[in-house]
Tab-separated table of C-alpha atoms in Angstrom:
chain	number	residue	atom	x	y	z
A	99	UNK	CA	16.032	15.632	7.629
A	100	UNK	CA	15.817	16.369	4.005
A	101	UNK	CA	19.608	16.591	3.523
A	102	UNK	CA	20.264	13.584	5.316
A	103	UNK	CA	17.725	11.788	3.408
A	104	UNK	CA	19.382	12.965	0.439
A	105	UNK	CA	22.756	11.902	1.732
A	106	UNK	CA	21.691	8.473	2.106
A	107	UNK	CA	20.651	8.332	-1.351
A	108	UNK	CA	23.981	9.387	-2.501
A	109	UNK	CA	25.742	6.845	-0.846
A	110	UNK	CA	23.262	4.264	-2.181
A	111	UNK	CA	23.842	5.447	-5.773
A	112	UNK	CA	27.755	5.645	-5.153
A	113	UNK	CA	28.061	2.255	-3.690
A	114	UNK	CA	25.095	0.269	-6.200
A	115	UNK	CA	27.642	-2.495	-7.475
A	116	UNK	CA	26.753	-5.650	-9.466
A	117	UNK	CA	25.444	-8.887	-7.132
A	118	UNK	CA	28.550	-10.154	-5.419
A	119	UNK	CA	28.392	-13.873	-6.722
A	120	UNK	CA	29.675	-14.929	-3.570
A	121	UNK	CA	25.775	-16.859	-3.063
A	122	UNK	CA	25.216	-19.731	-4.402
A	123	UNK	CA	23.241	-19.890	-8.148
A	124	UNK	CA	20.506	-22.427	-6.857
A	125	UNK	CA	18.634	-23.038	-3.705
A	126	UNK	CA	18.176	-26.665	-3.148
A	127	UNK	CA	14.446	-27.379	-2.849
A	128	UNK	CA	15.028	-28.598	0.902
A	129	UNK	CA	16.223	-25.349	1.936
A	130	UNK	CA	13.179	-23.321	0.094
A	131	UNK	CA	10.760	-25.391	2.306
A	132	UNK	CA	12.723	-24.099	5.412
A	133	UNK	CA	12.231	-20.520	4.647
A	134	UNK	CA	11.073	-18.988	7.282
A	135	UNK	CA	7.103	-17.824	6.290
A	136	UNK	CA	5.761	-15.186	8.863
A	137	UNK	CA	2.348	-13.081	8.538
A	138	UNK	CA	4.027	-9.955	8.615
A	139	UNK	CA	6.465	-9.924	5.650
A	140	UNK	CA	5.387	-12.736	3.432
A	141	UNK	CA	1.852	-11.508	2.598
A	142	UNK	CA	1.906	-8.793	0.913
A	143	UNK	CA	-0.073	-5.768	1.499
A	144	UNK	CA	-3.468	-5.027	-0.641
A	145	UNK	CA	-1.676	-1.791	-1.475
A	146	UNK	CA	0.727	-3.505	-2.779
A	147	UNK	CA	-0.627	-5.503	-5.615
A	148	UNK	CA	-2.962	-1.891	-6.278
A	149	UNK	CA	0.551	-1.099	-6.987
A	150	UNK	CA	0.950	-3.381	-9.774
A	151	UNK	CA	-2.127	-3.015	-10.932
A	152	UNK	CA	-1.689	0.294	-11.797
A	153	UNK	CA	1.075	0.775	-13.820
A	154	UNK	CA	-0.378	-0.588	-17.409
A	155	UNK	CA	-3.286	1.969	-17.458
A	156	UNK	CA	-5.502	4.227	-15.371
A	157	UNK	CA	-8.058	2.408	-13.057
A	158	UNK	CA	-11.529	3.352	-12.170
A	159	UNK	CA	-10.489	2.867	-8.518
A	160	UNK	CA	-13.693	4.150	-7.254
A	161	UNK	CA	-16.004	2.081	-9.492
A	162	UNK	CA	-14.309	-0.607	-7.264
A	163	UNK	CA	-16.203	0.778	-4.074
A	164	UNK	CA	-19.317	-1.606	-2.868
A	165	UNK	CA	-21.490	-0.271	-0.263
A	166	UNK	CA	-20.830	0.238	3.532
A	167	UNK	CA	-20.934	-3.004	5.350
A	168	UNK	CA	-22.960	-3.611	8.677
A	169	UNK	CA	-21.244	-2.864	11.588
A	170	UNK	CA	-23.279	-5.421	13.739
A	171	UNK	CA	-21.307	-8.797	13.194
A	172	UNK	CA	-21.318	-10.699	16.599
A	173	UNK	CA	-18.866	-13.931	15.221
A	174	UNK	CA	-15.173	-12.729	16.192
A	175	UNK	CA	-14.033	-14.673	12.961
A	176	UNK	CA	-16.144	-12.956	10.662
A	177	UNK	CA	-15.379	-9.569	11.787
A	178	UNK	CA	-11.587	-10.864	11.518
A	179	UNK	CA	-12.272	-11.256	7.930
A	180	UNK	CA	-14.608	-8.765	7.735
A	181	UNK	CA	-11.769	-6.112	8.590
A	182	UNK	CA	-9.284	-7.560	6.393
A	183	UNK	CA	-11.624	-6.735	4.160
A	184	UNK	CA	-12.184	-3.149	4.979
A	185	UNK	CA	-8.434	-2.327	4.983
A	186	UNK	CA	-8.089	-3.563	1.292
A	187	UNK	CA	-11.212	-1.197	1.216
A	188	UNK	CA	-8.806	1.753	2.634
A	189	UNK	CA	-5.912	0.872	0.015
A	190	UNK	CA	-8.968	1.181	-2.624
A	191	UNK	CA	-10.336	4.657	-1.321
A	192	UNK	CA	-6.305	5.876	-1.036
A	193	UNK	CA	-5.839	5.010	-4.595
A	194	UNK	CA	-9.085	6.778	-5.700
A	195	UNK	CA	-7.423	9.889	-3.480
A	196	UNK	CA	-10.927	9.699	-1.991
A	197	UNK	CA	-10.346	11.760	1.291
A	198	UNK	CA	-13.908	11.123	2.307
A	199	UNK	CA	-13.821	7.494	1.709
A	200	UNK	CA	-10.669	7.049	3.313
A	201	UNK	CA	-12.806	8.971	6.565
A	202	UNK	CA	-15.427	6.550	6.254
A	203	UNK	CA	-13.649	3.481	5.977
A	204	UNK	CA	-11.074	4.862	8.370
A	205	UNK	CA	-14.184	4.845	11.182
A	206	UNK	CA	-15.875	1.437	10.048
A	207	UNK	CA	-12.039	-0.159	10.543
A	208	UNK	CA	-12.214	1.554	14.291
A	209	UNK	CA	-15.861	0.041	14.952
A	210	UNK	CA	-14.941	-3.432	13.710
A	211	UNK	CA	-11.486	-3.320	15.596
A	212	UNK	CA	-13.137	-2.455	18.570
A	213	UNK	CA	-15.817	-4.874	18.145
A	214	UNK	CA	-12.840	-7.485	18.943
A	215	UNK	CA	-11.052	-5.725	22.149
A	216	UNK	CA	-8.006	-4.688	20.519
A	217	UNK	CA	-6.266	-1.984	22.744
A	218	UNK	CA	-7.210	2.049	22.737
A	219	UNK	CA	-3.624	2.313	21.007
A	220	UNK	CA	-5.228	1.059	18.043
A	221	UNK	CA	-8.610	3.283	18.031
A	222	UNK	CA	-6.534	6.027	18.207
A	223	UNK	CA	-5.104	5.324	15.221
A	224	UNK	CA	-8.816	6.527	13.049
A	225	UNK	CA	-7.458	10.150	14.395
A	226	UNK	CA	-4.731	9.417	12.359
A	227	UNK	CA	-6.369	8.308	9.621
A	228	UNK	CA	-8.532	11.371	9.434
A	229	UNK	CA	-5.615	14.298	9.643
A	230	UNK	CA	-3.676	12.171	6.906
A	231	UNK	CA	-6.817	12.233	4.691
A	232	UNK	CA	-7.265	16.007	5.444
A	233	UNK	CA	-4.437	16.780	4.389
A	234	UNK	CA	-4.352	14.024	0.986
A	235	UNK	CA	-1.160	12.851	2.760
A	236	UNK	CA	-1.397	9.692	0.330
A	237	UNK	CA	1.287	8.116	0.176
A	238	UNK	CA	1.682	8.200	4.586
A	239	UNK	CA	-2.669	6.631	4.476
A	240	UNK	CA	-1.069	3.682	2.536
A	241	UNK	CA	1.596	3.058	5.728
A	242	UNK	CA	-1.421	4.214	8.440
A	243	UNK	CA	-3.288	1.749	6.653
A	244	UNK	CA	-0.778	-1.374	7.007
A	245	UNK	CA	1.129	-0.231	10.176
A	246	UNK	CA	-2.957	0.124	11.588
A	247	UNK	CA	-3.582	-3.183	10.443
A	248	UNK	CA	-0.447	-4.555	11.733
A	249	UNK	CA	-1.171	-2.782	15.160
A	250	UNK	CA	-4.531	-5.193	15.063
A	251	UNK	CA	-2.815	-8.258	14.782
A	252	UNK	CA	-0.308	-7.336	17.417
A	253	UNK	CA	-3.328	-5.800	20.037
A	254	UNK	CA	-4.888	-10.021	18.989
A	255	UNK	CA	-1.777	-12.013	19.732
A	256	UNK	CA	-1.634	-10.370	23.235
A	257	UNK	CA	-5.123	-11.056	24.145
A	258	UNK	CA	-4.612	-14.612	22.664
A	259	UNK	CA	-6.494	-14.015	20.036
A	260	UNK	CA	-3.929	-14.928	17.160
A	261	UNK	CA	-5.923	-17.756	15.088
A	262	UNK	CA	-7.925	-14.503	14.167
A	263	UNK	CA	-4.713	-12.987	12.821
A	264	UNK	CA	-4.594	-14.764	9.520
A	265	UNK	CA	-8.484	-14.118	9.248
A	266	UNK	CA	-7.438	-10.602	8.955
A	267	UNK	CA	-4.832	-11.052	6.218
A	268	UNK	CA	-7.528	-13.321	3.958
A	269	UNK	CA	-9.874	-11.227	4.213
A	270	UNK	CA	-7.514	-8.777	2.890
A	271	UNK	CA	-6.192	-10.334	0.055
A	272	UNK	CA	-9.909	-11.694	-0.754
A	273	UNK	CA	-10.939	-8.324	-1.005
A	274	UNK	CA	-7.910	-7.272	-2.821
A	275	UNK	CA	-8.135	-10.335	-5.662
A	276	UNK	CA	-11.634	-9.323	-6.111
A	277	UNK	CA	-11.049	-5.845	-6.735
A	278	UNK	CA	-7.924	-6.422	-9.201
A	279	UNK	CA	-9.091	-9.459	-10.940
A	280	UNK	CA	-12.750	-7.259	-11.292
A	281	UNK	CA	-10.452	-4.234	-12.894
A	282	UNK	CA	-9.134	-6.237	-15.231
A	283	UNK	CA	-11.855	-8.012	-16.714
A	284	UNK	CA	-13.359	-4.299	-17.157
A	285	UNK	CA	-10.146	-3.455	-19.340
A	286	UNK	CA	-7.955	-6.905	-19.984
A	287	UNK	CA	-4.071	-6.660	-20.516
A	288	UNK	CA	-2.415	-9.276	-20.207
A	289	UNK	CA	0.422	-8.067	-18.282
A	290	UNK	CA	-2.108	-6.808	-15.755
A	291	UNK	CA	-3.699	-10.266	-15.301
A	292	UNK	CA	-0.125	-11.830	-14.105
A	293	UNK	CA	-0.546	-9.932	-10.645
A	294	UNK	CA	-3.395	-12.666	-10.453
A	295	UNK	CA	-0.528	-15.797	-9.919
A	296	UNK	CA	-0.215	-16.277	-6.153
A	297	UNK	CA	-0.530	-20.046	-5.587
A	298	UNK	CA	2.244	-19.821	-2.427
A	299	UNK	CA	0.895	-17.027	-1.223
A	300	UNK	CA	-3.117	-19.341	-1.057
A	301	UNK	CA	-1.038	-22.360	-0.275
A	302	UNK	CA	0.546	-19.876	2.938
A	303	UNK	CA	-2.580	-18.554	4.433
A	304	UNK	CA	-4.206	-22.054	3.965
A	305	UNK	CA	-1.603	-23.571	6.174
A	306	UNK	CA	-2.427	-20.972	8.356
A	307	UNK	CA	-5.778	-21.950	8.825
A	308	UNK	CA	-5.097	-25.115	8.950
A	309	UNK	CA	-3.116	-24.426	12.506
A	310	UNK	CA	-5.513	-22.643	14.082
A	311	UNK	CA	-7.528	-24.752	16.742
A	312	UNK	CA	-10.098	-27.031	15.941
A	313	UNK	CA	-12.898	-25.134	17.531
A	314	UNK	CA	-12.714	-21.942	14.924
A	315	UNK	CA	-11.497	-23.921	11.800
A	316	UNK	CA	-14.948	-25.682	12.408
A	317	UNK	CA	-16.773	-22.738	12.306
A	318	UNK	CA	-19.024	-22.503	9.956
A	319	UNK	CA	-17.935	-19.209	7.738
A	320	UNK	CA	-14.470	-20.364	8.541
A	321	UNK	CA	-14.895	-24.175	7.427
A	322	UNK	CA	-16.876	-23.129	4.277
A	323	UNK	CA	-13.886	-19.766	3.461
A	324	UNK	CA	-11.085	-22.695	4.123
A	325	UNK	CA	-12.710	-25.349	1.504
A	326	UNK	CA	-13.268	-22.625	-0.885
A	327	UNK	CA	-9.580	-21.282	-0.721
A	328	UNK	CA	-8.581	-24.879	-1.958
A	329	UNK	CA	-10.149	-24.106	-5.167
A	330	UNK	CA	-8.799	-20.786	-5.665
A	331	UNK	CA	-5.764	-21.891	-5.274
A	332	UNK	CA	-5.994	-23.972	-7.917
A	333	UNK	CA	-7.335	-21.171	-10.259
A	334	UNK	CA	-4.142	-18.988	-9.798
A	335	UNK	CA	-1.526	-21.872	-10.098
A	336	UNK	CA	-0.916	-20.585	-13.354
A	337	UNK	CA	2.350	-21.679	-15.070
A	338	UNK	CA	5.444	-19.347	-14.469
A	339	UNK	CA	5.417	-16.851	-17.962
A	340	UNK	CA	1.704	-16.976	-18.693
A	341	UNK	CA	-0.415	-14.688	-18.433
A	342	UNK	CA	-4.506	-15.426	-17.520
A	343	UNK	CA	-6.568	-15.692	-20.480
A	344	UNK	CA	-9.659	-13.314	-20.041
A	345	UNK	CA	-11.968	-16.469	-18.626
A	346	UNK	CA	-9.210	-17.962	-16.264
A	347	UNK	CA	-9.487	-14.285	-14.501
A	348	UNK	CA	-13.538	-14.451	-14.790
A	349	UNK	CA	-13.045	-17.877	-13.104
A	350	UNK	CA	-10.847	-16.654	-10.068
A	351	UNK	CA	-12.894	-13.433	-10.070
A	352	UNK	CA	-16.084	-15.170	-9.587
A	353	UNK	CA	-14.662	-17.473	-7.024
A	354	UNK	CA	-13.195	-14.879	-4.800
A	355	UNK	CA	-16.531	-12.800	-5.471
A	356	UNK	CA	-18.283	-15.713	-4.023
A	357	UNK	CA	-16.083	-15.767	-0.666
A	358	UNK	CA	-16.277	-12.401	-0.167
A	359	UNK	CA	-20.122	-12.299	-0.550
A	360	UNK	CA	-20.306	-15.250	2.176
A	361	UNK	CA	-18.126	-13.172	4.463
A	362	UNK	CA	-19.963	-10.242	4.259
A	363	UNK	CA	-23.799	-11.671	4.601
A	364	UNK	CA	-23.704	-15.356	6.159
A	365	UNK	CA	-25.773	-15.289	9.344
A	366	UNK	CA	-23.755	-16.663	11.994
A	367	UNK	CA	-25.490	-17.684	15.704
A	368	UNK	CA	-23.036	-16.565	17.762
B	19	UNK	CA	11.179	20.647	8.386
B	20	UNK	CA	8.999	19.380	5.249
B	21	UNK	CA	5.241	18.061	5.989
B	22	UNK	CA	5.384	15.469	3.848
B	23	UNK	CA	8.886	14.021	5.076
B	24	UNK	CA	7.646	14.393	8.868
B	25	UNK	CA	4.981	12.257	8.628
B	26	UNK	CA	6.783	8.854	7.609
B	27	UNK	CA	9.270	9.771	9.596
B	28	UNK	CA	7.049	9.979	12.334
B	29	UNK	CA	5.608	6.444	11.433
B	30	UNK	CA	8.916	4.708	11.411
B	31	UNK	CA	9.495	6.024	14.638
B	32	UNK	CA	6.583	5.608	15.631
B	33	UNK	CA	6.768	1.645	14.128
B	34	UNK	CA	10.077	0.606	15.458
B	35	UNK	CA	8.737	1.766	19.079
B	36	UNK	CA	5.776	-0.657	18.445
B	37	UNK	CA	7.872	-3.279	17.706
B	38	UNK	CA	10.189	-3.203	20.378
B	39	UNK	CA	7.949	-5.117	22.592
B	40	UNK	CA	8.093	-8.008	20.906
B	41	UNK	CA	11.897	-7.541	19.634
B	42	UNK	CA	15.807	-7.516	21.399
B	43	UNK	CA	17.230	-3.988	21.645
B	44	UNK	CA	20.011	-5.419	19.058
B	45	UNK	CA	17.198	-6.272	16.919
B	46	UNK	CA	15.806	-3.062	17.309
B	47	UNK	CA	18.660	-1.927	16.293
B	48	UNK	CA	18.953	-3.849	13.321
B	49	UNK	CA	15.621	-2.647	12.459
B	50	UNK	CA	16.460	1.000	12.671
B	51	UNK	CA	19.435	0.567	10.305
B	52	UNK	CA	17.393	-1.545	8.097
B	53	UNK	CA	15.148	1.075	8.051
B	54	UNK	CA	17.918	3.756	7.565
B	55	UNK	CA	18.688	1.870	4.214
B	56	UNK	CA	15.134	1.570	2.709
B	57	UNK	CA	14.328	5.038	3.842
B	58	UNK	CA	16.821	5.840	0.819
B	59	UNK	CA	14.405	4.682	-1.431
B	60	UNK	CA	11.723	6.649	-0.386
B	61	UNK	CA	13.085	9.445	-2.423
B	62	UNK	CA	12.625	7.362	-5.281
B	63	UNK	CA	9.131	6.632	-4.644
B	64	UNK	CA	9.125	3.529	-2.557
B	65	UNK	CA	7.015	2.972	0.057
B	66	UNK	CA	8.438	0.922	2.850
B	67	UNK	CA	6.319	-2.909	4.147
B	68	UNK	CA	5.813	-1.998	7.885
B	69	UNK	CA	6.021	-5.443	8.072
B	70	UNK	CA	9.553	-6.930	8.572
B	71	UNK	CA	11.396	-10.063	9.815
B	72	UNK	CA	14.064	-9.817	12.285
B	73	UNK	CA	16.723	-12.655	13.784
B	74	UNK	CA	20.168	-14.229	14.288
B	75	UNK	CA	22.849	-14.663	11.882
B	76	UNK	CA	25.977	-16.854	12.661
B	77	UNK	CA	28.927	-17.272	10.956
B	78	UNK	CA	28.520	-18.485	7.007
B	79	UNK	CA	24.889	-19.203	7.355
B	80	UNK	CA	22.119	-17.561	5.822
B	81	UNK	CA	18.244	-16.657	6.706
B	82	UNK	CA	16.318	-17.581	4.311
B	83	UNK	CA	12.852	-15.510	4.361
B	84	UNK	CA	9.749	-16.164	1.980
B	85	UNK	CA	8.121	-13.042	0.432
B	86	UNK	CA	5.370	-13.038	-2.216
B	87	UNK	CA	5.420	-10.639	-5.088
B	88	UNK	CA	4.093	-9.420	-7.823
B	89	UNK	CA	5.183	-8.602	-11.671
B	90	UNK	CA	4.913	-4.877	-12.326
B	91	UNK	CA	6.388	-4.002	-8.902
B	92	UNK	CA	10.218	-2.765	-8.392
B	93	UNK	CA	11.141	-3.876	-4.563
B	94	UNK	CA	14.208	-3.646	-2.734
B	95	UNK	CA	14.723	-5.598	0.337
B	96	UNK	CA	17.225	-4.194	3.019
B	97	UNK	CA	18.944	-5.194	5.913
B	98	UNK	CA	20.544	-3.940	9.049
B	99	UNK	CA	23.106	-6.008	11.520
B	100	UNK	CA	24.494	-5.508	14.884
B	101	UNK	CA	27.925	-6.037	16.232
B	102	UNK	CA	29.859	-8.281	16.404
B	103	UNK	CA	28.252	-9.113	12.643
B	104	UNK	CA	30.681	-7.332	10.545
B	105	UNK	CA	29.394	-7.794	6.461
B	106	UNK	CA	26.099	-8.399	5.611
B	107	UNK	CA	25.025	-9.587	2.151
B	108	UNK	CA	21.694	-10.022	0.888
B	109	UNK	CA	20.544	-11.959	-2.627
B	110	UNK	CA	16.858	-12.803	-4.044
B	111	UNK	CA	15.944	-16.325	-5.109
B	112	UNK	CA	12.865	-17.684	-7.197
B	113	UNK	CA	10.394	-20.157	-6.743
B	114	UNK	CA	12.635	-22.598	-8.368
B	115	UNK	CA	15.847	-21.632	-6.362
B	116	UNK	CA	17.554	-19.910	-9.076
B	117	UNK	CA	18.934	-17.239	-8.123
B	118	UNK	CA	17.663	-13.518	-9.722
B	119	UNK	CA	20.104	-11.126	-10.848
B	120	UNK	CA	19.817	-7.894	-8.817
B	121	UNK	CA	20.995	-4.361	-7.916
B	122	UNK	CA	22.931	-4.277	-4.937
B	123	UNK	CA	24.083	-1.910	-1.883
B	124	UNK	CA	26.483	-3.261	0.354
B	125	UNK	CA	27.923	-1.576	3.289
B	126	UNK	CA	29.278	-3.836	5.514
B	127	UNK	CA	26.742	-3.981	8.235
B	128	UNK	CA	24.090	-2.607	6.143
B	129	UNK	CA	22.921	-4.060	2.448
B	130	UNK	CA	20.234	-4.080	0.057
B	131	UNK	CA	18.866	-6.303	-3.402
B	132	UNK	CA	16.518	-4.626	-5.677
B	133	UNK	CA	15.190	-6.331	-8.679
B	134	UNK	CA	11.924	-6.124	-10.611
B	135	UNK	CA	10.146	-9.583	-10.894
B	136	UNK	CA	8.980	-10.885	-14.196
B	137	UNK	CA	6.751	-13.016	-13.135
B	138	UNK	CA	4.106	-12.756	-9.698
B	139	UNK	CA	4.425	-15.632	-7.043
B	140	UNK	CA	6.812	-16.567	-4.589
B	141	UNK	CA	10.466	-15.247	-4.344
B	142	UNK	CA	13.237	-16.726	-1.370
B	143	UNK	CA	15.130	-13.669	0.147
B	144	UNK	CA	18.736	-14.636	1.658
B	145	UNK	CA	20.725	-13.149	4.262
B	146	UNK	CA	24.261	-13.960	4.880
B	147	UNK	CA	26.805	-12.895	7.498
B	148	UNK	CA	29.356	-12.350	5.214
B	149	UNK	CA	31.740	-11.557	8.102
B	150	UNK	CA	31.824	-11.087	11.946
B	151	UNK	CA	30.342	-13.169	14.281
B	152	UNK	CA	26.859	-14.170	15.483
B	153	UNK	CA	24.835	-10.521	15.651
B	154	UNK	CA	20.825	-9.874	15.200
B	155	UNK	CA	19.767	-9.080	11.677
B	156	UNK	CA	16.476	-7.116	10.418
B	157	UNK	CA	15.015	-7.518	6.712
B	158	UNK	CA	12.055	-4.782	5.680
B	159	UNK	CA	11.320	-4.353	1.973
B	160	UNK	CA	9.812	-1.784	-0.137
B	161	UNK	CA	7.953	-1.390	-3.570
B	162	UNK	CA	6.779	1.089	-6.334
């Protein structure tokens, strides 16, 4: 396995060539808004912006770490979120190289998962978790971590149960913007702060919600996340090339903040 | 066999079987060669999106796929076709359409971008069937 890995990369080096020019230099505006936009590949991953996060400096990834969240939700959309949530939570705990956080978040993902019905394929998947956090198998907890939450969305769209999907993924990048937008306020760089521009990404998920069906976008926590998001959108449409002063990422960091602590605490009836 | 090589290995296996539910065997397929290009990268410390679009390519057309990324980050994005798709070609634009320069693979049936965005938000991801005919196609991406 190892020399055929290493094969591959050979051939990769020996056939890297310059772009082939045969594409055309522009995109009419017509085709961008065909693009095909699709859950899986255009949000990114909370480990992914920890990614870019990271490079500028060392992060106090475990001064990120709020306490354990109650396990005893009974709205399906808030636990949606709520998850989303808890797998940026993972990402967090992998970066620290926590092992025992990554256990503990790892179990609280399996509760809230199957607080929702997804399928045993999925529970199974905290075992995993576990021996890959055993063994600080870092690196493979990032992929257990997205291929887990991917497994969630998959286990909701065949129990009909997709409208929750995107639930997941906000609450994921919620979770991640107030973690990274939090870091850098605590040391600013300016290069850091430009991880903050996503107004696609908001105007994406947004759309999202506004598809799902009538009943759950008028659900309270849902409603009150979906006006909010209009706002935060506007606080990271920030001009290609600049960088967030210090008080436009207070702004979106307080926002998000604000979200988040709704998602967490609002008392929902049912 | 080393531990830490089984394990993702494991997981893409263990991913593209997921998948296949929901997927053709061609784009399966796809996905596995895809997959065979990224996991290239690995060695170079990318981690591969489990996340991944597959579909149809015909004859000089292109899918166009939206990603969102973010400055700091180094990504490549590779693809995999099937027969009867011959050449495969794959090229990043921004938000604006413009196209980005990038580094490119290109392998016939198999090809790659890679490029390191200046600037976080929303980059347009093309895939053209350079030559062949109509044959399923499957885009995963990866990042450091």
């Amino acid at each position: 396995m190892i020399r055929l890995a290493r094969l591959s990369l050979i051939a990769v080096v020996e056939i890297i060539s310059a772009a082939s020019g045969a594409d055309p230099a522009r995109l009419p505006a017509d085709q961008l808004a065909r693009a095909v936009r699709s859950d899986s590949i255009s949000i990114p991953t909370p480990g992914e912006l920890f990614a870019a996060l990271e490079k500028p400096g060392k992060i106090n990834w475990s001064g990120q770490y709020r306490p354990p969240m109650p396990m005893t939700y009974r709205n399906r959309a808030q636990i949606a979120l709520n998850l989303g949530g808890l797998i940026a939570d993972g990402f967090i705990a992998v970066e620290a190289k926590d092992s025992q956080q990554v256990k503990n978040i790892g179990s609280d993902i399996i509760k809230l998962a199957k607080a929702l019905g997804v399928s045993e394929h999925v529970l199974s998947r905290g075992n995993s978790i576990n021996e890959f956090a055993e063994h600080n198998e870092w690196d493979t907890l990032q992929e257990e971590l997205e291929a887990t939450q991917n497994e969630v969305k998959s286990s909701m769209q065949s129990h009909s149960d997709q409208d929750l999907i995107i639930l997941v993924s906000l609450g994921g990048w919620i979770r991640g913007t107030q973690v990274v937008s939090g870091a850098i306020l605590e040391s600013y760089d300016a290069g850091s702060a430009k991880v903050l521009r996503q107004p696609a990404l908001v105007g994406f998920m947004q759309s999202k919600i506004d598809e799902i069906s009538p009943e759950l976008r008028n659900e309270p926590l849902v409603k009150d996340v979906s006006q909010q998001l209009t706002g935060i959108q506007k606080l990271v449409s920030f001009p290609v090339g600049k960088a967030p002063s210090v008080d436009e990422v207070r702004k979106v960091n307080e926002a998000v903040g604000k979200v988040m602590e709704e998602i967490e605490s609002k008392t929902i009836a049912k | 066999m080393n531990r830490s090589l089984t394990f993702p290995c494991i997981l893409v296996l263990a991913a593209a079987i997921i998948s296949s539910s929901a997927e053709t065997d061609n784009e399966i397929e796809a996905r596995k060669s895809a997959l065979d290009v990224a996991g290239a990268f690995t060695n170079d410390g990318f981690k591969i999106r489990d996340g991944h679009w597959c579909g149809t390519l015909k004859p000089q057309t292109h899918a166009l796929v939206a990603v969102n990324l973010y400055a700091g980050n180094q990504y490549w994005f590779s693809v995999g076709a099937t027969e009867p798709a011959k050449k495969v070609a794959v090229s990043v634009y921004d938000e604006a359409g413009n196209r980005v320069t990038t580094e490119s693979y290109d392998a016939g049936d198999k090809a790659a971008a890679g490029f390191s965005p200046a600037n976080s938000g929303q980059y347009f991801v093309s895939v053209d069937l350079v030559d062949g005919q109509e044959g399923s196609f499957c885009l995963v991406y990866s990042y450091k």
